[in-house]
Amino acid sequence: MTRVEEELNTALEYINKILVKKPEIAIILGSGLGGFAECIENKEIIEYKDIPGFPVSTVSGHEGRFIIGKLFDKNVVAMQGRVHYYEGYTMDRVVMPVRIMKLMGAKKLLLTNAAGGINDSFEPGTLMAINDHITSFVPSPLIGENNDSLGVRFPDMSKVYDRELLEILHATAKELDIDIKDGVYLQTTGPNYETPAEIKMYKTLGADAVGMSTACEAMAAMHMGMRIVGISCITNLAAGISKTALNHEEVKATADMISDKFTRLVKEFIKKI
Ligand code: HPA
């Protein structure tokens, strides 16, 4: 057994002792979007800090707990707060929570984040369905001895974001009269925002949005065979496109502003999958 597998087993042993409902859908809530967890009923809460060996989020706007419960007739687990590579955790620790949610029983994963808009047609408040990602600027969470119990050594990444779920997401948005774009998400290490020259380069490479999370989690989830869907909330125009300096307060404020629209969309989407 690898070190990673041992760490997962230890954490899971603790979780399984208290977990009543086996979740089928996992949701990761990005910066400022944690309020969505309020919609979950019959909540069971597991604090990350109580789970042996678990990484704990240190970022303002990110709490640190799993919320397990019901959304309509579905058992869900939501992460209120994620951990990031820039906090100093190695990538295998950053993706430990997503792996744990798969081991709890979740087969589908909804990833959400706050992101900077690169595509010219985006503005603060735009929602973007992630249809592919670029992770070339961060290390792969799959580096190191392969965890054969989780997945294969060389996993395919040609369709990370599930086409059927993506279609359902678009159909749901249409039904609710919510505008949602499609695009490519590029992950950086953070914690600094980008320079205008970097954003120009990312645009040339085909990115529509940029952020400091998500793609590494999608990679680990894909390795484990989860069906993945992702939504970016464009909280600001990226550096150089924005006329003003970027800051985390603006990111949180825009995420707050979108949270109503975001919640309506995600609730209805979960109902349908
Ligand atoms: N860059 C990187 N990450 C982000 C941004 C951004 O402009 N906005 C929100 N998260």
PDB file of C-alpha atoms and ligand atoms in Angstrom:
ATOM      1  CA  MET A   1       0.000   0.000   0.000  1.00  0.00           C
ATOM      2  CA  THR A   2       1.334   3.491  -0.847  1.00  0.00           C
ATOM      3  CA  ARG A   3       1.660   6.319   1.700  1.00  0.00           C
ATOM      4  CA  VAL A   4      -1.253   8.108   0.028  1.00  0.00           C
ATOM      5  CA  GLU A   5      -3.453   5.008   0.281  1.00  0.00           C
ATOM      6  CA  GLU A   6      -2.538   4.628   3.952  1.00  0.00           C
ATOM      7  CA  GLU A   7      -3.425   8.285   4.647  1.00  0.00           C
ATOM      8  CA  LEU A   8      -6.747   7.901   2.826  1.00  0.00           C
ATOM      9  CA  ASN A   9      -7.595   4.757   4.799  1.00  0.00           C
ATOM     10  CA  THR A  10      -6.868   6.443   8.128  1.00  0.00           C
ATOM     11  CA  ALA A  11      -9.068   9.431   7.284  1.00  0.00           C
ATOM     12  CA  LEU A  12     -11.822   7.227   5.883  1.00  0.00           C
ATOM     13  CA  GLU A  13     -11.869   5.026   8.958  1.00  0.00           C
ATOM     14  CA  TYR A  14     -12.694   8.129  11.066  1.00  0.00           C
ATOM     15  CA  ILE A  15     -15.310   9.377   8.566  1.00  0.00           C
ATOM     16  CA  ASN A  16     -17.045   6.009   8.171  1.00  0.00           C
ATOM     17  CA  LYS A  17     -17.559   5.785  11.930  1.00  0.00           C
ATOM     18  CA  ILE A  18     -19.766   8.901  11.839  1.00  0.00           C
ATOM     19  CA  LEU A  19     -21.108   8.951   8.281  1.00  0.00           C
ATOM     20  CA  VAL A  20     -24.778   7.956   8.178  1.00  0.00           C
ATOM     21  CA  LYS A  21     -25.704   8.713   4.560  1.00  0.00           C
ATOM     22  CA  LYS A  22     -23.514   7.539   1.703  1.00  0.00           C
ATOM     23  CA  PRO A  23     -23.280  10.496  -0.696  1.00  0.00           C
ATOM     24  CA  GLU A  24     -23.761   9.982  -4.442  1.00  0.00           C
ATOM     25  CA  ILE A  25     -22.833  13.497  -5.585  1.00  0.00           C
ATOM     26  CA  ALA A  26     -19.832  15.526  -4.399  1.00  0.00           C
ATOM     27  CA  ILE A  27     -19.705  19.313  -4.643  1.00  0.00           C
ATOM     28  CA  ILE A  28     -16.682  21.547  -4.062  1.00  0.00           C
ATOM     29  CA  LEU A  29     -17.666  25.122  -3.247  1.00  0.00           C
ATOM     30  CA  GLY A  30     -15.246  27.824  -4.357  1.00  0.00           C
ATOM     31  CA  SER A  31     -14.337  31.221  -2.881  1.00  0.00           C
ATOM     32  CA  GLY A  32     -17.425  33.043  -1.645  1.00  0.00           C
ATOM     33  CA  LEU A  33     -19.769  30.240  -2.809  1.00  0.00           C
ATOM     34  CA  GLY A  34     -19.820  28.304   0.474  1.00  0.00           C
ATOM     35  CA  GLY A  35     -23.279  29.713   1.284  1.00  0.00           C
ATOM     36  CA  PHE A  36     -24.782  27.164  -1.098  1.00  0.00           C
ATOM     37  CA  ALA A  37     -24.350  24.544   1.634  1.00  0.00           C
ATOM     38  CA  GLU A  38     -27.267  26.197   3.481  1.00  0.00           C
ATOM     39  CA  CYS A  39     -29.623  24.523   0.977  1.00  0.00           C
ATOM     40  CA  ILE A  40     -28.588  21.050   2.111  1.00  0.00           C
ATOM     41  CA  GLU A  41     -31.055  19.409   4.483  1.00  0.00           C
ATOM     42  CA  ASN A  42     -30.568  16.971   7.358  1.00  0.00           C
ATOM     43  CA  LYS A  43     -26.980  18.107   7.584  1.00  0.00           C
ATOM     44  CA  GLU A  44     -24.172  16.071   9.073  1.00  0.00           C
ATOM     45  CA  ILE A  45     -21.033  18.162   9.484  1.00  0.00           C
ATOM     46  CA  ILE A  46     -17.500  16.830   9.605  1.00  0.00           C
ATOM     47  CA  GLU A  47     -14.796  19.414  10.322  1.00  0.00           C
ATOM     48  CA  TYR A  48     -11.556  18.873   8.373  1.00  0.00           C
ATOM     49  CA  LYS A  49      -9.552  19.589  11.523  1.00  0.00           C
ATOM     50  CA  ASP A  50     -11.099  16.546  13.241  1.00  0.00           C
ATOM     51  CA  ILE A  51     -10.145  14.118  10.460  1.00  0.00           C
ATOM     52  CA  PRO A  52      -6.763  12.467  11.099  1.00  0.00           C
ATOM     53  CA  GLY A  53      -4.116  13.691   8.643  1.00  0.00           C
ATOM     54  CA  PHE A  54      -6.511  15.969   6.775  1.00  0.00           C
ATOM     55  CA  PRO A  55      -5.330  19.263   5.193  1.00  0.00           C
ATOM     56  CA  VAL A  56      -7.048  22.359   6.582  1.00  0.00           C
ATOM     57  CA  SER A  57      -7.881  25.452   4.502  1.00  0.00           C
ATOM     58  CA  THR A  58      -6.269  28.691   5.677  1.00  0.00           C
ATOM     59  CA  VAL A  59      -7.954  31.137   3.267  1.00  0.00           C
ATOM     60  CA  SER A  60     -10.516  33.748   4.249  1.00  0.00           C
ATOM     61  CA  GLY A  61     -13.821  32.996   2.499  1.00  0.00           C
ATOM     62  CA  HIS A  62     -13.119  29.258   2.785  1.00  0.00           C
ATOM     63  CA  GLU A  63     -14.442  27.369   5.778  1.00  0.00           C
ATOM     64  CA  GLY A  64     -13.135  23.898   6.396  1.00  0.00           C
ATOM     65  CA  ARG A  65     -15.763  21.207   6.576  1.00  0.00           C
ATOM     66  CA  PHE A  66     -17.731  18.545   4.787  1.00  0.00           C
ATOM     67  CA  ILE A  67     -21.498  19.014   4.807  1.00  0.00           C
ATOM     68  CA  ILE A  68     -23.320  15.789   4.118  1.00  0.00           C
ATOM     69  CA  GLY A  69     -27.071  15.669   3.637  1.00  0.00           C
ATOM     70  CA  LYS A  70     -29.985  15.717   1.235  1.00  0.00           C
ATOM     71  CA  LEU A  71     -30.678  17.963  -1.702  1.00  0.00           C
ATOM     72  CA  PHE A  72     -34.092  16.908  -3.043  1.00  0.00           C
ATOM     73  CA  ASP A  73     -33.909  13.120  -3.082  1.00  0.00           C
ATOM     74  CA  LYS A  74     -30.121  13.035  -3.574  1.00  0.00           C
ATOM     75  CA  ASN A  75     -27.504  12.331  -0.936  1.00  0.00           C
ATOM     76  CA  VAL A  76     -24.742  14.888  -1.396  1.00  0.00           C
ATOM     77  CA  VAL A  77     -21.470  15.828   0.214  1.00  0.00           C
ATOM     78  CA  ALA A  78     -20.286  19.417  -0.144  1.00  0.00           C
ATOM     79  CA  MET A  79     -16.863  20.763   0.694  1.00  0.00           C
ATOM     80  CA  GLN A  80     -17.263  24.164   2.288  1.00  0.00           C
ATOM     81  CA  GLY A  81     -13.698  25.301   1.751  1.00  0.00           C
ATOM     82  CA  ARG A  82     -10.965  23.609  -0.238  1.00  0.00           C
ATOM     83  CA  VAL A  83      -7.210  23.533   0.151  1.00  0.00           C
ATOM     84  CA  HIS A  84      -4.897  25.072  -2.411  1.00  0.00           C
ATOM     85  CA  TYR A  85      -1.408  24.318  -3.638  1.00  0.00           C
ATOM     86  CA  TYR A  86      -0.304  27.879  -2.721  1.00  0.00           C
ATOM     87  CA  GLU A  87      -1.023  27.168   0.942  1.00  0.00           C
ATOM     88  CA  GLY A  88       2.085  24.992   0.900  1.00  0.00           C
ATOM     89  CA  TYR A  89       0.450  21.576   0.688  1.00  0.00           C
ATOM     90  CA  THR A  90       1.866  19.091  -1.805  1.00  0.00           C
ATOM     91  CA  MET A  91      -0.494  18.240  -4.666  1.00  0.00           C
ATOM     92  CA  ASP A  92      -1.326  14.798  -3.274  1.00  0.00           C
ATOM     93  CA  ARG A  93      -2.558  16.528  -0.077  1.00  0.00           C
ATOM     94  CA  VAL A  94      -4.491  19.146  -2.075  1.00  0.00           C
ATOM     95  CA  VAL A  95      -6.494  16.397  -3.778  1.00  0.00           C
ATOM     96  CA  MET A  96      -6.963  14.257  -0.657  1.00  0.00           C
ATOM     97  CA  PRO A  97     -10.485  15.656   0.006  1.00  0.00           C
ATOM     98  CA  VAL A  98     -11.735  14.864  -3.496  1.00  0.00           C
ATOM     99  CA  ARG A  99     -10.346  11.345  -3.235  1.00  0.00           C
ATOM    100  CA  ILE A 100     -12.048  10.914   0.126  1.00  0.00           C
ATOM    101  CA  MET A 101     -15.417  11.984  -1.323  1.00  0.00           C
ATOM    102  CA  LYS A 102     -15.078   9.325  -4.037  1.00  0.00           C
ATOM    103  CA  LEU A 103     -14.221   6.756  -1.365  1.00  0.00           C
ATOM    104  CA  MET A 104     -17.288   7.895   0.651  1.00  0.00           C
ATOM    105  CA  GLY A 105     -19.317   6.770  -2.377  1.00  0.00           C
ATOM    106  CA  ALA A 106     -19.703   9.825  -4.651  1.00  0.00           C
ATOM    107  CA  LYS A 107     -19.523   8.973  -8.350  1.00  0.00           C
ATOM    108  CA  LYS A 108     -20.309  12.442  -9.710  1.00  0.00           C
ATOM    109  CA  LEU A 109     -18.374  15.601  -8.897  1.00  0.00           C
ATOM    110  CA  LEU A 110     -19.406  19.221  -9.311  1.00  0.00           C
ATOM    111  CA  LEU A 111     -16.420  21.560  -9.102  1.00  0.00           C
ATOM    112  CA  THR A 112     -16.944  25.290  -8.628  1.00  0.00           C
ATOM    113  CA  ASN A 113     -14.560  28.194  -8.332  1.00  0.00           C
ATOM    114  CA  ALA A 114     -14.070  31.913  -8.574  1.00  0.00           C
ATOM    115  CA  ALA A 115     -11.970  32.793 -11.601  1.00  0.00           C
ATOM    116  CA  GLY A 116     -10.563  35.712 -13.561  1.00  0.00           C
ATOM    117  CA  GLY A 117     -12.083  36.238 -16.999  1.00  0.00           C
ATOM    118  CA  ILE A 118      -9.751  36.131 -20.008  1.00  0.00           C
ATOM    119  CA  ASN A 119     -12.297  35.672 -22.810  1.00  0.00           C
ATOM    120  CA  ASP A 120     -13.271  39.091 -24.261  1.00  0.00           C
ATOM    121  CA  SER A 121     -16.987  38.339 -23.982  1.00  0.00           C
ATOM    122  CA  PHE A 122     -16.838  37.718 -20.217  1.00  0.00           C
ATOM    123  CA  GLU A 123     -17.604  40.258 -17.525  1.00  0.00           C
ATOM    124  CA  PRO A 124     -17.661  40.073 -13.724  1.00  0.00           C
ATOM    125  CA  GLY A 125     -20.689  37.965 -12.835  1.00  0.00           C
ATOM    126  CA  THR A 126     -20.482  35.661 -15.894  1.00  0.00           C
ATOM    127  CA  LEU A 127     -20.902  31.933 -15.242  1.00  0.00           C
ATOM    128  CA  MET A 128     -18.713  29.606 -17.310  1.00  0.00           C
ATOM    129  CA  ALA A 129     -19.204  25.861 -17.704  1.00  0.00           C
ATOM    130  CA  ILE A 130     -15.720  24.338 -17.856  1.00  0.00           C
ATOM    131  CA  ASN A 131     -15.381  22.242 -21.006  1.00  0.00           C
ATOM    132  CA  ASP A 132     -11.654  21.566 -20.686  1.00  0.00           C
ATOM    133  CA  HIS A 133      -8.665  22.700 -18.667  1.00  0.00           C
ATOM    134  CA  ILE A 134      -4.951  23.497 -18.860  1.00  0.00           C
ATOM    135  CA  THR A 135      -2.829  22.233 -15.968  1.00  0.00           C
ATOM    136  CA  SER A 136       0.586  22.604 -17.581  1.00  0.00           C
ATOM    137  CA  PHE A 137       1.615  25.318 -15.096  1.00  0.00           C
ATOM    138  CA  VAL A 138       1.073  23.222 -11.946  1.00  0.00           C
ATOM    139  CA  PRO A 139       2.489  19.827 -10.990  1.00  0.00           C
ATOM    140  CA  SER A 140       0.216  16.821 -11.546  1.00  0.00           C
ATOM    141  CA  PRO A 141      -1.328  15.399  -8.353  1.00  0.00           C
ATOM    142  CA  LEU A 142      -0.631  11.956  -9.851  1.00  0.00           C
ATOM    143  CA  ILE A 143       3.166  12.310  -9.665  1.00  0.00           C
ATOM    144  CA  GLY A 144       4.821   9.655  -7.492  1.00  0.00           C
ATOM    145  CA  GLU A 145       4.177   5.961  -7.073  1.00  0.00           C
ATOM    146  CA  ASN A 146       0.802   5.173  -8.668  1.00  0.00           C
ATOM    147  CA  ASN A 147      -2.016   4.369  -6.263  1.00  0.00           C
ATOM    148  CA  ASP A 148      -3.288   1.332  -8.158  1.00  0.00           C
ATOM    149  CA  SER A 149      -6.350   1.011  -5.930  1.00  0.00           C
ATOM    150  CA  LEU A 150      -7.451   4.456  -7.150  1.00  0.00           C
ATOM    151  CA  GLY A 151      -6.691   4.312 -10.861  1.00  0.00           C
ATOM    152  CA  VAL A 152      -4.262   3.510 -13.652  1.00  0.00           C
ATOM    153  CA  ARG A 153      -0.719   4.882 -14.034  1.00  0.00           C
ATOM    154  CA  PHE A 154      -1.420   6.780 -17.261  1.00  0.00           C
ATOM    155  CA  PRO A 155      -5.028   8.012 -17.156  1.00  0.00           C
ATOM    156  CA  ASP A 156      -6.679   9.428 -20.256  1.00  0.00           C
ATOM    157  CA  MET A 157      -7.584  13.129 -20.006  1.00  0.00           C
ATOM    158  CA  SER A 158      -9.215  13.604 -23.404  1.00  0.00           C
ATOM    159  CA  LYS A 159     -12.698  14.138 -21.907  1.00  0.00           C
ATOM    160  CA  VAL A 160     -12.306  15.260 -18.302  1.00  0.00           C
ATOM    161  CA  TYR A 161     -15.628  17.138 -18.207  1.00  0.00           C
ATOM    162  CA  ASP A 162     -18.546  14.772 -18.781  1.00  0.00           C
ATOM    163  CA  ARG A 163     -20.370  15.652 -22.022  1.00  0.00           C
ATOM    164  CA  GLU A 164     -23.764  14.459 -20.843  1.00  0.00           C
ATOM    165  CA  LEU A 165     -23.570  16.419 -17.559  1.00  0.00           C
ATOM    166  CA  LEU A 166     -22.391  19.488 -19.474  1.00  0.00           C
ATOM    167  CA  GLU A 167     -25.458  19.242 -21.721  1.00  0.00           C
ATOM    168  CA  ILE A 168     -27.738  18.897 -18.690  1.00  0.00           C
ATOM    169  CA  LEU A 169     -26.078  21.948 -17.129  1.00  0.00           C
ATOM    170  CA  HIS A 170     -26.696  24.022 -20.259  1.00  0.00           C
ATOM    171  CA  ALA A 171     -30.285  22.798 -20.562  1.00  0.00           C
ATOM    172  CA  THR A 172     -30.913  23.644 -16.890  1.00  0.00           C
ATOM    173  CA  ALA A 173     -29.477  27.143 -17.317  1.00  0.00           C
ATOM    174  CA  LYS A 174     -31.675  27.696 -20.370  1.00  0.00           C
ATOM    175  CA  GLU A 175     -34.757  26.581 -18.487  1.00  0.00           C
ATOM    176  CA  LEU A 176     -33.978  29.017 -15.658  1.00  0.00           C
ATOM    177  CA  ASP A 177     -33.095  31.794 -18.120  1.00  0.00           C
ATOM    178  CA  ILE A 178     -29.575  31.979 -16.697  1.00  0.00           C
ATOM    179  CA  ASP A 179     -26.823  32.842 -19.154  1.00  0.00           C
ATOM    180  CA  ILE A 180     -23.873  30.445 -18.989  1.00  0.00           C
ATOM    181  CA  LYS A 181     -20.867  30.371 -21.299  1.00  0.00           C
ATOM    182  CA  ASP A 182     -18.512  27.501 -22.107  1.00  0.00           C
ATOM    183  CA  GLY A 183     -14.755  27.701 -21.778  1.00  0.00           C
ATOM    184  CA  VAL A 184     -11.321  26.436 -20.884  1.00  0.00           C
ATOM    185  CA  TYR A 185     -10.059  26.938 -17.318  1.00  0.00           C
ATOM    186  CA  LEU A 186      -6.345  27.370 -16.702  1.00  0.00           C
ATOM    187  CA  GLN A 187      -4.874  26.661 -13.267  1.00  0.00           C
ATOM    188  CA  THR A 188      -1.913  28.582 -11.897  1.00  0.00           C
ATOM    189  CA  THR A 189      -0.135  27.974  -8.598  1.00  0.00           C
ATOM    190  CA  GLY A 190      -1.124  31.374  -7.145  1.00  0.00           C
ATOM    191  CA  PRO A 191      -1.183  32.930  -4.612  1.00  0.00           C
ATOM    192  CA  ASN A 192      -0.257  36.048  -6.588  1.00  0.00           C
ATOM    193  CA  TYR A 193      -2.577  37.150  -9.339  1.00  0.00           C
ATOM    194  CA  GLU A 194      -1.118  37.109 -12.840  1.00  0.00           C
ATOM    195  CA  THR A 195       0.772  39.783 -14.747  1.00  0.00           C
ATOM    196  CA  PRO A 196      -0.806  41.239 -17.899  1.00  0.00           C
ATOM    197  CA  ALA A 197       1.898  39.478 -19.971  1.00  0.00           C
ATOM    198  CA  GLU A 198       0.966  36.125 -18.413  1.00  0.00           C
ATOM    199  CA  ILE A 199      -2.710  36.684 -19.174  1.00  0.00           C
ATOM    200  CA  LYS A 200      -1.830  37.528 -22.786  1.00  0.00           C
ATOM    201  CA  MET A 201       0.099  34.249 -22.984  1.00  0.00           C
ATOM    202  CA  TYR A 202      -2.744  32.232 -21.401  1.00  0.00           C
ATOM    203  CA  LYS A 203      -5.169  33.750 -23.881  1.00  0.00           C
ATOM    204  CA  THR A 204      -2.913  32.719 -26.764  1.00  0.00           C
ATOM    205  CA  LEU A 205      -2.822  29.210 -25.300  1.00  0.00           C
ATOM    206  CA  GLY A 206      -6.611  28.979 -25.412  1.00  0.00           C
ATOM    207  CA  ALA A 207      -7.649  29.801 -21.843  1.00  0.00           C
ATOM    208  CA  ASP A 208     -10.954  31.573 -21.195  1.00  0.00           C
ATOM    209  CA  ALA A 209     -10.612  31.822 -17.413  1.00  0.00           C
ATOM    210  CA  VAL A 210      -7.821  31.568 -14.860  1.00  0.00           C
ATOM    211  CA  GLY A 211      -7.750  30.473 -11.239  1.00  0.00           C
ATOM    212  CA  MET A 212      -5.761  28.753  -8.516  1.00  0.00           C
ATOM    213  CA  SER A 213      -7.643  25.494  -8.028  1.00  0.00           C
ATOM    214  CA  THR A 214      -9.998  22.972  -9.600  1.00  0.00           C
ATOM    215  CA  ALA A 215      -8.040  21.422 -12.492  1.00  0.00           C
ATOM    216  CA  CYS A 216      -5.813  19.397 -10.139  1.00  0.00           C
ATOM    217  CA  GLU A 217      -8.948  18.114  -8.374  1.00  0.00           C
ATOM    218  CA  ALA A 218     -10.494  17.227 -11.728  1.00  0.00           C
ATOM    219  CA  MET A 219      -7.342  15.300 -12.636  1.00  0.00           C
ATOM    220  CA  ALA A 220      -7.422  13.269  -9.404  1.00  0.00           C
ATOM    221  CA  ALA A 221     -11.172  12.662  -9.832  1.00  0.00           C
ATOM    222  CA  MET A 222     -10.690  11.570 -13.446  1.00  0.00           C
ATOM    223  CA  HIS A 223      -7.966   9.176 -12.298  1.00  0.00           C
ATOM    224  CA  MET A 224     -10.581   7.592 -10.015  1.00  0.00           C
ATOM    225  CA  GLY A 225     -13.237   7.436 -12.735  1.00  0.00           C
ATOM    226  CA  MET A 226     -15.600  10.127 -11.439  1.00  0.00           C
ATOM    227  CA  ARG A 227     -18.010  11.934 -13.771  1.00  0.00           C
ATOM    228  CA  ILE A 228     -17.042  15.603 -13.568  1.00  0.00           C
ATOM    229  CA  VAL A 229     -18.721  18.928 -14.233  1.00  0.00           C
ATOM    230  CA  GLY A 230     -17.258  22.355 -13.459  1.00  0.00           C
ATOM    231  CA  ILE A 231     -18.577  25.899 -13.119  1.00  0.00           C
ATOM    232  CA  SER A 232     -16.404  29.007 -12.880  1.00  0.00           C
ATOM    233  CA  CYS A 233     -17.885  32.203 -11.505  1.00  0.00           C
ATOM    234  CA  ILE A 234     -16.031  35.003 -13.252  1.00  0.00           C
ATOM    235  CA  THR A 235     -15.475  37.397 -10.369  1.00  0.00           C
ATOM    236  CA  ASN A 236     -13.202  39.857 -12.150  1.00  0.00           C
ATOM    237  CA  LEU A 237     -11.553  40.512 -15.476  1.00  0.00           C
ATOM    238  CA  ALA A 238      -8.006  39.095 -15.450  1.00  0.00           C
ATOM    239  CA  ALA A 239      -4.923  41.297 -15.035  1.00  0.00           C
ATOM    240  CA  GLY A 240      -4.334  43.747 -17.871  1.00  0.00           C
ATOM    241  CA  ILE A 241      -7.925  43.298 -19.106  1.00  0.00           C
ATOM    242  CA  SER A 242      -9.140  44.797 -15.851  1.00  0.00           C
ATOM    243  CA  LYS A 243      -8.388  48.490 -15.597  1.00  0.00           C
ATOM    244  CA  THR A 244      -7.899  48.246 -11.844  1.00  0.00           C
ATOM    245  CA  ALA A 245      -5.644  46.250  -9.500  1.00  0.00           C
ATOM    246  CA  LEU A 246      -7.017  42.861  -8.428  1.00  0.00           C
ATOM    247  CA  ASN A 247      -7.811  41.910  -4.871  1.00  0.00           C
ATOM    248  CA  HIS A 248      -9.455  39.099  -2.936  1.00  0.00           C
ATOM    249  CA  GLU A 249     -12.139  41.412  -1.514  1.00  0.00           C
ATOM    250  CA  GLU A 250     -13.425  42.119  -5.032  1.00  0.00           C
ATOM    251  CA  VAL A 251     -13.411  38.372  -5.794  1.00  0.00           C
ATOM    252  CA  LYS A 252     -15.484  37.626  -2.687  1.00  0.00           C
ATOM    253  CA  ALA A 253     -17.850  40.565  -3.305  1.00  0.00           C
ATOM    254  CA  THR A 254     -18.623  39.463  -6.894  1.00  0.00           C
ATOM    255  CA  ALA A 255     -19.014  35.827  -5.786  1.00  0.00           C
ATOM    256  CA  ASP A 256     -21.531  37.080  -3.218  1.00  0.00           C
ATOM    257  CA  MET A 257     -23.360  38.986  -5.922  1.00  0.00           C
ATOM    258  CA  ILE A 258     -23.640  35.876  -8.152  1.00  0.00           C
ATOM    259  CA  SER A 259     -24.449  33.482  -5.343  1.00  0.00           C
ATOM    260  CA  ASP A 260     -28.219  33.688  -5.866  1.00  0.00           C
ATOM    261  CA  LYS A 261     -28.017  32.841  -9.558  1.00  0.00           C
ATOM    262  CA  PHE A 262     -25.389  30.206  -8.836  1.00  0.00           C
ATOM    263  CA  THR A 263     -27.514  28.555  -6.125  1.00  0.00           C
ATOM    264  CA  ARG A 264     -30.627  28.418  -8.313  1.00  0.00           C
ATOM    265  CA  LEU A 265     -28.654  26.823 -11.143  1.00  0.00           C
ATOM    266  CA  VAL A 266     -26.812  24.280  -9.020  1.00  0.00           C
ATOM    267  CA  LYS A 267     -29.928  23.199  -7.090  1.00  0.00           C
ATOM    268  CA  GLU A 268     -31.887  22.561 -10.254  1.00  0.00           C
ATOM    269  CA  PHE A 269     -28.905  20.845 -11.884  1.00  0.00           C
ATOM    270  CA  ILE A 270     -28.445  18.480  -8.931  1.00  0.00           C
ATOM    271  CA  LYS A 271     -32.146  17.635  -9.133  1.00  0.00           C
ATOM    272  CA  LYS A 272     -31.638  16.473 -12.718  1.00  0.00           C
ATOM    273  CA  ILE A 273     -28.493  14.350 -12.375  1.00  0.00           C
TER     274      ILE A 273
HETATM  275  N1  HPA B   1      -6.637  35.095 -11.211  1.00  0.00           N
HETATM  276  C1  HPA B   1      -6.454  33.952 -10.528  1.00  0.00           C
HETATM  277  N2  HPA B   1      -7.330  33.466  -9.690  1.00  0.00           N
HETATM  278  C2  HPA B   1      -8.486  34.132  -9.526  1.00  0.00           C
HETATM  279  C3  HPA B   1      -8.760  35.328 -10.213  1.00  0.00           C
HETATM  280  C4  HPA B   1      -7.782  35.832 -11.102  1.00  0.00           C
HETATM  281  O1  HPA B   1      -7.940  36.892 -11.746  1.00  0.00           O
HETATM  282  N3  HPA B   1      -9.995  35.738  -9.804  1.00  0.00           N
HETATM  283  C5  HPA B   1     -10.451  34.819  -8.934  1.00  0.00           C
HETATM  284  N4  HPA B   1      -9.543  33.838  -8.740  1.00  0.00           N
END
